[in-house]
Short mmCIF file of C-alpha atoms and ligand atoms in Angstrom, two decimals:
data_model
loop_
_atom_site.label_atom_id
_atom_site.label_comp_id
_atom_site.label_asym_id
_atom_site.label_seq_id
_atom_site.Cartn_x
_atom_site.Cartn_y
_atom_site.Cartn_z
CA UNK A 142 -53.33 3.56 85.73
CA UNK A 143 -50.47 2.75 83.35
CA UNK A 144 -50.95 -0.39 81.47
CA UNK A 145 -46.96 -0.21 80.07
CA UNK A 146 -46.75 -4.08 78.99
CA UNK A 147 -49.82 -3.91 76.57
CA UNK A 148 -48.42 -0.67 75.39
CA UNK A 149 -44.95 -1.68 75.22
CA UNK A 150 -46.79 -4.76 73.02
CA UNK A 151 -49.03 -2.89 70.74
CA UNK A 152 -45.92 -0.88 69.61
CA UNK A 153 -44.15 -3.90 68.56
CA UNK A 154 -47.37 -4.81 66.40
CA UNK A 155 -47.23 -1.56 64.83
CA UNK A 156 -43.55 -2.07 64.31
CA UNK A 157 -43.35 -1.88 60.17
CA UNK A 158 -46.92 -1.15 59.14
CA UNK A 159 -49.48 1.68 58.19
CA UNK A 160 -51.37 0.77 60.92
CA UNK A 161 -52.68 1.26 64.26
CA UNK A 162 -52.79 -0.91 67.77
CA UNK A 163 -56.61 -1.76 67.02
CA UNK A 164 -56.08 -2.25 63.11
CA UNK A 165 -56.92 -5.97 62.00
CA UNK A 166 -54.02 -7.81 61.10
CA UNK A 167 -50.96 -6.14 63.28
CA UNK A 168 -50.60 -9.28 65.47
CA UNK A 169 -49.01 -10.33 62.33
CA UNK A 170 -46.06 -8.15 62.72
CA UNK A 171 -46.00 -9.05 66.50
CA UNK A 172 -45.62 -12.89 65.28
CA UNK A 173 -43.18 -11.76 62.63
CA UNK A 174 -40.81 -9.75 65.90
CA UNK A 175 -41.04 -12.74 68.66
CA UNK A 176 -40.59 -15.31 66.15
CA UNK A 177 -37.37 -13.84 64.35
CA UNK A 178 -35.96 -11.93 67.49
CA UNK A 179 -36.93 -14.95 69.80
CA UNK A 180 -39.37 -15.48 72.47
CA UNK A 181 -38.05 -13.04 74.46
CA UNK A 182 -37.55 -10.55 71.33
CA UNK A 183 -33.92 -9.56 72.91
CA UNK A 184 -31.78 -6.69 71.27
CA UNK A 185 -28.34 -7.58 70.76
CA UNK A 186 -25.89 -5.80 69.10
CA UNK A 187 -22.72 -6.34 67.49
CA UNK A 188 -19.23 -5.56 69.72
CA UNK A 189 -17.78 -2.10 67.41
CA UNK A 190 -21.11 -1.38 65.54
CA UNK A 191 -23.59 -3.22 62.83
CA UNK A 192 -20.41 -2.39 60.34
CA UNK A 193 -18.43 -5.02 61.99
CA UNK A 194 -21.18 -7.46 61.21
CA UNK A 195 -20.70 -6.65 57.40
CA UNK A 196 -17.39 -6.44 57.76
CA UNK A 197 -17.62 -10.18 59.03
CA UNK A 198 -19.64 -11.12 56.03
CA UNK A 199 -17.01 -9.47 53.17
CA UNK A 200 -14.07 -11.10 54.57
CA UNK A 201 -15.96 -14.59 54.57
CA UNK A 202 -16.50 -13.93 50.83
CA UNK A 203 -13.42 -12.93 50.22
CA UNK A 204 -11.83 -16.15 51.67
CA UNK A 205 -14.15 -18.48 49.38
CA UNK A 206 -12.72 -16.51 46.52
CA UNK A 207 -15.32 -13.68 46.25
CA UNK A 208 -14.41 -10.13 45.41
CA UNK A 209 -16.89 -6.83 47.01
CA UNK A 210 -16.80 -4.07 44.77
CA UNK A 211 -17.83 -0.79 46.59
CA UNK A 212 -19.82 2.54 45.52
CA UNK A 213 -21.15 0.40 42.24
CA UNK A 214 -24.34 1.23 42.04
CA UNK A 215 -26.47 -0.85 39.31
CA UNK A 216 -28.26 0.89 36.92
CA UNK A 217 -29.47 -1.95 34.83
CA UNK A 218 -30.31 -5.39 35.21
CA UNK A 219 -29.35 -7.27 31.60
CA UNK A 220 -31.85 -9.09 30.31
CA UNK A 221 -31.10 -11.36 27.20
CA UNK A 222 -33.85 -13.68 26.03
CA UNK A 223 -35.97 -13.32 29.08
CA UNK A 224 -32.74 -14.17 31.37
CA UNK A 225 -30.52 -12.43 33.19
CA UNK A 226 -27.42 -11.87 32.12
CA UNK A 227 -25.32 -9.22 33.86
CA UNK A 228 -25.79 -5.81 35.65
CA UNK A 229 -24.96 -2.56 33.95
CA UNK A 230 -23.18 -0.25 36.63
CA UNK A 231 -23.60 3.92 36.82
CA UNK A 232 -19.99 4.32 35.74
CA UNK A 233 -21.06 2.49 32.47
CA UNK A 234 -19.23 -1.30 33.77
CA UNK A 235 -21.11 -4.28 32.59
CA UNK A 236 -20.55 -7.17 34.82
CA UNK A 237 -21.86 -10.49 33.03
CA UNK A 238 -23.30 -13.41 35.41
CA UNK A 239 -24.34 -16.72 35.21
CA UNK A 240 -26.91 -15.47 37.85
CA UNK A 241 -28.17 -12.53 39.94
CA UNK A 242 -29.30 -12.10 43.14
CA UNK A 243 -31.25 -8.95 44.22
CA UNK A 244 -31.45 -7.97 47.85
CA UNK A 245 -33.40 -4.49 47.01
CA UNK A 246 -37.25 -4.30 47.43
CA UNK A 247 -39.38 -5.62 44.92
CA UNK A 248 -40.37 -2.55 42.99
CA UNK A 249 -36.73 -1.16 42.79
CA UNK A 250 -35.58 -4.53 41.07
CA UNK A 251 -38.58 -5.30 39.03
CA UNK A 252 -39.97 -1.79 37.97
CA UNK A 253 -36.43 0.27 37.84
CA UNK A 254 -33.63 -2.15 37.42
CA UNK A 255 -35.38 -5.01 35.38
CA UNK A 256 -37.59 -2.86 33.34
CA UNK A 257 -41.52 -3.90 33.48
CA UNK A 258 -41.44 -4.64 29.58
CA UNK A 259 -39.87 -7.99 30.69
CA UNK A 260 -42.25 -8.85 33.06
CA UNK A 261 -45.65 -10.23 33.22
CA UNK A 262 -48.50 -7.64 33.57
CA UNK A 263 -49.68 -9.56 36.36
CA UNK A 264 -46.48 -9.66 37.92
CA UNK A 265 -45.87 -5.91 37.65
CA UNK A 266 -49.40 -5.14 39.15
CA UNK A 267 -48.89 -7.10 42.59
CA UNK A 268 -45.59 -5.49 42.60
CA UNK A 269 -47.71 -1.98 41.72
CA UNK A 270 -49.63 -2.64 44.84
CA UNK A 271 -46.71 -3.43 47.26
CA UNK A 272 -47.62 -0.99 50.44
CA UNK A 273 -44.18 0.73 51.73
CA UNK A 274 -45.68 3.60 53.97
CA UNK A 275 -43.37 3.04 57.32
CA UNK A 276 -42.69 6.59 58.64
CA UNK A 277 -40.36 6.92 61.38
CA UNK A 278 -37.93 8.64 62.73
CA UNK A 279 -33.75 7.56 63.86
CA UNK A 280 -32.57 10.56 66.20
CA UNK A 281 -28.68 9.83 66.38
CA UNK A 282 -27.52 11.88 69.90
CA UNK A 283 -23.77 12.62 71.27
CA UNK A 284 -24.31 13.00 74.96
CA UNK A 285 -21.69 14.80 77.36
CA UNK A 286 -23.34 12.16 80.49
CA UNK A 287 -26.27 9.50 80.77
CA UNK A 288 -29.87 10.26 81.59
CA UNK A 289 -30.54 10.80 85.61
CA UNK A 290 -34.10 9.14 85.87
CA UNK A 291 -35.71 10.43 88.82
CA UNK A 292 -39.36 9.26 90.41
CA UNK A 293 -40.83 5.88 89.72
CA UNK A 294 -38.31 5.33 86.64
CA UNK A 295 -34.77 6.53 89.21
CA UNK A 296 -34.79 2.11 89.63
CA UNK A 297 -33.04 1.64 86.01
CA UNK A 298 -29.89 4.37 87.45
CA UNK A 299 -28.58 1.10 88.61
CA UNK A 300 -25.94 -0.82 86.63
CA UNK A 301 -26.32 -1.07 82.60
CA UNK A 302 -29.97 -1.13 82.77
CA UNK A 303 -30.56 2.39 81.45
CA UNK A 304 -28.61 1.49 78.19
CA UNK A 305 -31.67 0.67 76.94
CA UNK A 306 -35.58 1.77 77.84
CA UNK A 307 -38.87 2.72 76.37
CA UNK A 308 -41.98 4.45 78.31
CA UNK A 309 -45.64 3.12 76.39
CA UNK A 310 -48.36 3.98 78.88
CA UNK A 311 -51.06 1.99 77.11
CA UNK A 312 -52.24 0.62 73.70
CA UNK A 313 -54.74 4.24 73.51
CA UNK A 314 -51.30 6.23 73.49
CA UNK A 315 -50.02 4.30 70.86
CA UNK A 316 -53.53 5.02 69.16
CA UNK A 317 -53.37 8.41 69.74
CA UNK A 318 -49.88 8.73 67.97
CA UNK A 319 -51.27 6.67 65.08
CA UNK A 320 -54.74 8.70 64.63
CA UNK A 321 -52.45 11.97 64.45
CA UNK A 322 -50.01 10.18 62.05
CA UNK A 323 -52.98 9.51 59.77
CA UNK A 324 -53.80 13.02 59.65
CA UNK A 325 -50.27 13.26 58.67
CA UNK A 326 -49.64 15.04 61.74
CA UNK A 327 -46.81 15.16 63.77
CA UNK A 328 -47.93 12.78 66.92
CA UNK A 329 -48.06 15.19 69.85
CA UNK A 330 -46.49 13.04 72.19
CA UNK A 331 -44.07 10.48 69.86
CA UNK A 332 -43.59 7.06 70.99
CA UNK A 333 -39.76 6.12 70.81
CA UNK A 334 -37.56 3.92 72.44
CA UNK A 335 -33.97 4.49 73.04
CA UNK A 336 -30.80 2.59 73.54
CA UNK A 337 -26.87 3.73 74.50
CA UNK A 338 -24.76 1.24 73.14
CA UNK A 339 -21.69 2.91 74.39
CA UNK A 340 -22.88 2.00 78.00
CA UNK A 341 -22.30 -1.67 76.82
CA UNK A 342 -19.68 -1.04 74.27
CA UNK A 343 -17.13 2.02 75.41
CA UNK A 344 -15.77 1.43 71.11
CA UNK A 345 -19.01 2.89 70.51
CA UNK A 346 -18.88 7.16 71.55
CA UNK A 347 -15.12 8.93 72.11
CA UNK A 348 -13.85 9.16 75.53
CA UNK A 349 -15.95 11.12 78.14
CA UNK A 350 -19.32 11.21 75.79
CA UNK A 351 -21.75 8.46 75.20
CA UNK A 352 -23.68 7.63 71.91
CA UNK A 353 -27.48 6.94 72.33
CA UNK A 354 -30.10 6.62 69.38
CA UNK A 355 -34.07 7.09 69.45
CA UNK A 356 -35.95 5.45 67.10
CA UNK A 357 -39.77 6.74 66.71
CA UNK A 358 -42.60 5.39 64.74
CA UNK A 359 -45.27 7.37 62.66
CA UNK A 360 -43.57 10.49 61.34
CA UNK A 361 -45.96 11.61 58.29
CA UNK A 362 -45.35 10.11 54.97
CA UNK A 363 -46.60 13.04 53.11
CA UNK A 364 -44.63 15.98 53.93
CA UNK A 365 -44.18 18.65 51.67
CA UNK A 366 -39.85 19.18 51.00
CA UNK A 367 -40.27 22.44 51.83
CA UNK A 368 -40.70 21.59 55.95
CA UNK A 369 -39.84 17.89 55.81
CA UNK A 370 -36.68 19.18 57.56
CA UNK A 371 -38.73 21.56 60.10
CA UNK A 372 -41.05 18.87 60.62
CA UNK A 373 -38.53 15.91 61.86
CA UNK A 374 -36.53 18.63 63.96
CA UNK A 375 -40.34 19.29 65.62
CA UNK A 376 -41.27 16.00 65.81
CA UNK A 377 -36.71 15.50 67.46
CA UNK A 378 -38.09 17.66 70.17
CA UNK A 379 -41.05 16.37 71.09
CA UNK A 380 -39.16 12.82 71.57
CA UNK A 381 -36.61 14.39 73.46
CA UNK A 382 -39.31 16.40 75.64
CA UNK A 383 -40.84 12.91 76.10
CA UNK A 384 -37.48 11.90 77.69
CA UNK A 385 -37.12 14.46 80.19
CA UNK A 386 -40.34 13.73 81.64
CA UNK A 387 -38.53 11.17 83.39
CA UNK A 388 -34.92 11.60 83.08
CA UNK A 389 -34.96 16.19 83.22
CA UNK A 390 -31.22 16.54 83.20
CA UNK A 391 -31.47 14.83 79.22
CA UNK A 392 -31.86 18.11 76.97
CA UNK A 393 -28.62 19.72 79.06
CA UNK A 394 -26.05 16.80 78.04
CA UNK A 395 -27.11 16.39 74.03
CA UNK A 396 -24.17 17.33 72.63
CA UNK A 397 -24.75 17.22 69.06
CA UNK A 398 -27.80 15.33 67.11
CA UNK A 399 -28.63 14.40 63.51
CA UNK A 400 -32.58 13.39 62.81
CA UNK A 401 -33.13 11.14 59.91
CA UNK A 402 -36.44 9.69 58.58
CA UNK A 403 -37.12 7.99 56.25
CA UNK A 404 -36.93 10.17 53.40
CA UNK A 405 -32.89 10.08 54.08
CA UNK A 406 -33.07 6.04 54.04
CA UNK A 407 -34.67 6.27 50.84
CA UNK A 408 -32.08 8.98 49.36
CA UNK A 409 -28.74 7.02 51.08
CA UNK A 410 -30.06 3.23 50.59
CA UNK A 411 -31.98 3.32 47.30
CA UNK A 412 -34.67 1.99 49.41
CA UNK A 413 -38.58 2.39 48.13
CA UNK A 414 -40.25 5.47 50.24
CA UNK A 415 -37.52 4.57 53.11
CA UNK A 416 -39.44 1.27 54.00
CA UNK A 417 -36.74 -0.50 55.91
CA UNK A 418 -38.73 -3.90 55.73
CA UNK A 419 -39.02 -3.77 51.95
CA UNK A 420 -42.11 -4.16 52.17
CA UNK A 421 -44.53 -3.66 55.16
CA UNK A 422 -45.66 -6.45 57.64
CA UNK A 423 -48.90 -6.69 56.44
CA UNK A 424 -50.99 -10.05 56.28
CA UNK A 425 -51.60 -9.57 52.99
CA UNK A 426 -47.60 -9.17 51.98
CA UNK A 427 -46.28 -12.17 54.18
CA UNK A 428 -45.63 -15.69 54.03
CA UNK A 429 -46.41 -16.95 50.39
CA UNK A 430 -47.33 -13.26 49.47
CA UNK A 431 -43.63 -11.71 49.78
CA UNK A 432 -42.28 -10.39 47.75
CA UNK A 433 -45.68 -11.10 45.65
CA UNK A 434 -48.35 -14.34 45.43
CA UNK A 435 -46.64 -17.23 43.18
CA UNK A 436 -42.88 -15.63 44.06
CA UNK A 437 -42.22 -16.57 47.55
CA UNK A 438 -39.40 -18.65 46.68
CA UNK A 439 -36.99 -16.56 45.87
CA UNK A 440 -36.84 -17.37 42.19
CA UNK A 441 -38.83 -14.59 39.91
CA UNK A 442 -40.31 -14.58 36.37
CA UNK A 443 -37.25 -13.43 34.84
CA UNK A 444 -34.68 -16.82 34.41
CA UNK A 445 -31.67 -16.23 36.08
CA UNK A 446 -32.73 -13.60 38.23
CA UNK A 447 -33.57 -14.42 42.41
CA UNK A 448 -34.58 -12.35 45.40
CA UNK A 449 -32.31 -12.54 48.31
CA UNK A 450 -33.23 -9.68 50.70
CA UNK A 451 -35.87 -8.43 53.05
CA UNK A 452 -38.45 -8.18 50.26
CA UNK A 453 -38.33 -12.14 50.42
CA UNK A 454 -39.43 -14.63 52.97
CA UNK A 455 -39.53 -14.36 55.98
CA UNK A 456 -38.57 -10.43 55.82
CA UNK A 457 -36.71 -7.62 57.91
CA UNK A 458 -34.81 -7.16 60.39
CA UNK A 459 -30.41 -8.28 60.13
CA UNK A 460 -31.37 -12.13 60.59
CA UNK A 461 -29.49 -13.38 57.43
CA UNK A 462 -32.53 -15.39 56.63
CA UNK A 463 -33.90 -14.32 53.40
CA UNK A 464 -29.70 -14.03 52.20
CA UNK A 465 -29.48 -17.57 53.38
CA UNK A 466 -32.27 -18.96 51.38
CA UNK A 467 -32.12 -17.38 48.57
CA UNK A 468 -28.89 -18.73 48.22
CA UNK A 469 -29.64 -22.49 48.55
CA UNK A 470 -32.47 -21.69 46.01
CA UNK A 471 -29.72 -20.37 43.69
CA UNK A 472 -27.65 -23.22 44.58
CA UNK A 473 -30.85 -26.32 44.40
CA UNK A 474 -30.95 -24.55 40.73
CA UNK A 475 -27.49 -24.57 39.42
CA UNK A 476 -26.72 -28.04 40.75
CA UNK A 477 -30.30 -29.50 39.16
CA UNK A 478 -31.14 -30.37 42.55
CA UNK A 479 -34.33 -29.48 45.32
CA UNK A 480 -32.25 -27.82 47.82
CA UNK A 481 -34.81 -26.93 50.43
CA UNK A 482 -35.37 -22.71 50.56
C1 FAD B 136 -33.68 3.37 61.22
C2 FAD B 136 -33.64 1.88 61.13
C3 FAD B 136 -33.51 1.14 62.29
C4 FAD B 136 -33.48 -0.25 62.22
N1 FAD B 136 -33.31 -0.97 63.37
C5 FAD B 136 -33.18 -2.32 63.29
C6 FAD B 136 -32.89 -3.09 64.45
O1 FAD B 136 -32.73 -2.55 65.54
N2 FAD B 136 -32.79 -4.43 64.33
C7 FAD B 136 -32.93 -5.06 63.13
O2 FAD B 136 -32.81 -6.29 63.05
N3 FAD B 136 -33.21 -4.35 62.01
C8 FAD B 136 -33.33 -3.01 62.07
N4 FAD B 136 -33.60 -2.28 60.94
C9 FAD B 136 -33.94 -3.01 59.71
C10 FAD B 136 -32.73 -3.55 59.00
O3 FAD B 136 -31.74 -2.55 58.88
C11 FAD B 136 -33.16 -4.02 57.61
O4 FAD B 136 -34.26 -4.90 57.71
C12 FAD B 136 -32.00 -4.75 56.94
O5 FAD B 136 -30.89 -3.89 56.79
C13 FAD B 136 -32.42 -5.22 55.57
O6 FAD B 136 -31.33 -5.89 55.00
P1 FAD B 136 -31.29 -6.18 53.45
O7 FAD B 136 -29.95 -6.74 53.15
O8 FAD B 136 -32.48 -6.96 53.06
O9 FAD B 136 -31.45 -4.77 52.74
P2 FAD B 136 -30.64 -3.42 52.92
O10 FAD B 136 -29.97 -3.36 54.25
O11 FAD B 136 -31.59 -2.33 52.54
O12 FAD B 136 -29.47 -3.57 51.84
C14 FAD B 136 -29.66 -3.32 50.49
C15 FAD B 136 -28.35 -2.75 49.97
O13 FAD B 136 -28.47 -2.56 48.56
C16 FAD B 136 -27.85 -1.32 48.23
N5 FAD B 136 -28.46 -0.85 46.97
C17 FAD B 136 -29.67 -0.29 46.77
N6 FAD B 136 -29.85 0.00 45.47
C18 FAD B 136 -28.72 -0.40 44.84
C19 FAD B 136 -28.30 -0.36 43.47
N7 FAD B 136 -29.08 0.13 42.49
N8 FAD B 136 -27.06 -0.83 43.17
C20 FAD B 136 -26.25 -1.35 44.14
N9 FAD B 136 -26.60 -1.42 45.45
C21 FAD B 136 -27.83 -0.94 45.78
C22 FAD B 136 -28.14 -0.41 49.39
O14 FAD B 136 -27.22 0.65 49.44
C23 FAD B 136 -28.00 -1.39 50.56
O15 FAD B 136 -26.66 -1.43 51.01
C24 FAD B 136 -33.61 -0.90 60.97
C25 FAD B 136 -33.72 -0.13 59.81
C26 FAD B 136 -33.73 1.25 59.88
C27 FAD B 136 -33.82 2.05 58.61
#
């Protein structure tokens, strides 16, 4: 017999780790989803697209007097007497600051950006040691119609309900998937969830087509370049054969697709080995351990310098926690008093 709920629940433990449903410590990452996404860890998205969200944010700034500059990337953080001073752009810009705030991942600020000759060896160690294998993949579909379920699954035809769904037999399929995924093998039979947000939002897909996104844990981290690309279109399929399993009319209305893992999150985002949380979920990288032991408060060994993104306290996910801390840290600081982070 299915067991679907303790299935459906191990996945969420394994949910930004290198580890599987029996591994000690994943009820960590469990405690990490219900507590930031609520008790009843419900997925809401934002009316247009997550761009609207950050669209939100930038015209906020902009009416407190704030100014966005786009397709800057920093090369450099300036360091001046152990402080920072200033970012160095790509184009060759220097920006001077009074302070800055990093919202990359802690080995991309300290180890690239700072430069580890102006850390502390310790420091740079326990950043050294920072675990970021999360392999997944995002399989972005353009469907011509919506997903027919037939048998024991035909119940979520009705209404909205099929905009989103996920089918986790039992906590040994998600071990299965993560035994294989060790082996850096592609897991035979992926476990994904999907959602349609154009079933919600029409804003979402053009006229007549709907939009609808996989996401799928434990695609290898160590693929060769050579067949990285082979490999996510294999391990695409095998998702998508998952899917018509219940719903068989799904491979005839995929219109178009694009498959991205996290080797593309690392290229487009600058983000270490694609590790969306900046930093797994791990026990040992939580709490007063994230980014590292003795930093968990957004301030870092260099003066001037603060953490302000995922890396940080409590972690991932687009809660606008860590942002919102680090910031009365920066603020406690400036002011000379103990703003509470
Ligand atoms: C496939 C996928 C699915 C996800 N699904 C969900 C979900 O359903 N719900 C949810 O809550 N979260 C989800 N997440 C996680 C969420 O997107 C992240 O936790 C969140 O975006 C982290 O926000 P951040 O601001 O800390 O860092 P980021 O979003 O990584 O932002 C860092 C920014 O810094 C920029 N940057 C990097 N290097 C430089 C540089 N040198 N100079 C200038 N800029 C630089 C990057 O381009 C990026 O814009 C998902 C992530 C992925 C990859």
């Amino acid at each position: 017999m299915d067991r679907c709920i303790q299935g459906s629940m191990c996945a969420m433990t394994i949910d930004g780790t290198h580890m599987g449903p029996y591994s000690p410590g994943t009820g960590m990452s469990m405690v990490y989803h219900y507590t930031v996404g609520g008790i009843a860890n419900r997925f809401r998205m934002v009316k247009g697209g997550i761009g609207n969200l950050s669209k939100a944010l930038v015209r906020a700034l902009e009416a407190h007097g704030g100014e966005v500059i786009y397709k800057a990337q920093v090369k450099r953080i300036l360091i001046e007497d152990g402080r920072a001073v200033g970012v160095e752009l790509r184009d060759g810009r220097t920006l001077s600051a009074r302070v800055v705030l990093s919202s990359i991942d802690a080995n991309k600020t300290f180890l690239h950006l700072v430069g580890e000759e102006h850390c502390p060896s310790d420091f740079v160690h326990s950043v050294r040691e920072i675990d970021y294998r999360n392999g997944y993949v995002q399989i972005h579909l353009t469907l011509s119609g919506l997903p027919e379920f037939t048998g024991h699954m035909a119940y979520i035809n009705e209404g909205d309900m099929r905009w989103i769904a996920s089918y986790i037999p039992s906590p040994e399929y998600v071990n299965r998937c993560w035994q294989q995924y060790r082996k850096n093998e592609i897991p035979e039979h992926p476990l994904s969830y999907y959602h349609i947000p154009s079933l919600l939002d029409p804003t979402a897909a053009p006229e007549g087509y709907h939009a609808c996104t996989f996401f799928s844990h434990y695609f290898p981290c160590e693929v060769p370049e050579d067949r990285h690309r082979d490999m996510a279109n294999i391990m695409a399929d095998r998702v998508i054969a998952e899917m018509a399993r219940f719903a068989p009319n799904f491979p005839e209305i995929i219109v178009d697709r694009a498959v991205l893992t996290q080797r593309y999150f690392e290229k487009a985002f600058g983000i270490t080995a694609g590790d969306f949380c900046h930093g797994l979920l791990h026990p040992g990288q939580m709490w007063n351990r994230r980014p590292v032991a003795g930093y968990s408060d957004y301030r870092t060994p260099i003066g001037g310098l603060y953490m302000c993104g995922s890396a940080c306290h409590p972690g991932p996910g687009v809660t606008g926690i860590p942002g919102y801390n680090g910031a009365r840290r920066v603020l406690g600081d400036l002011e000379g008093t103990s703003a509470a982070a």
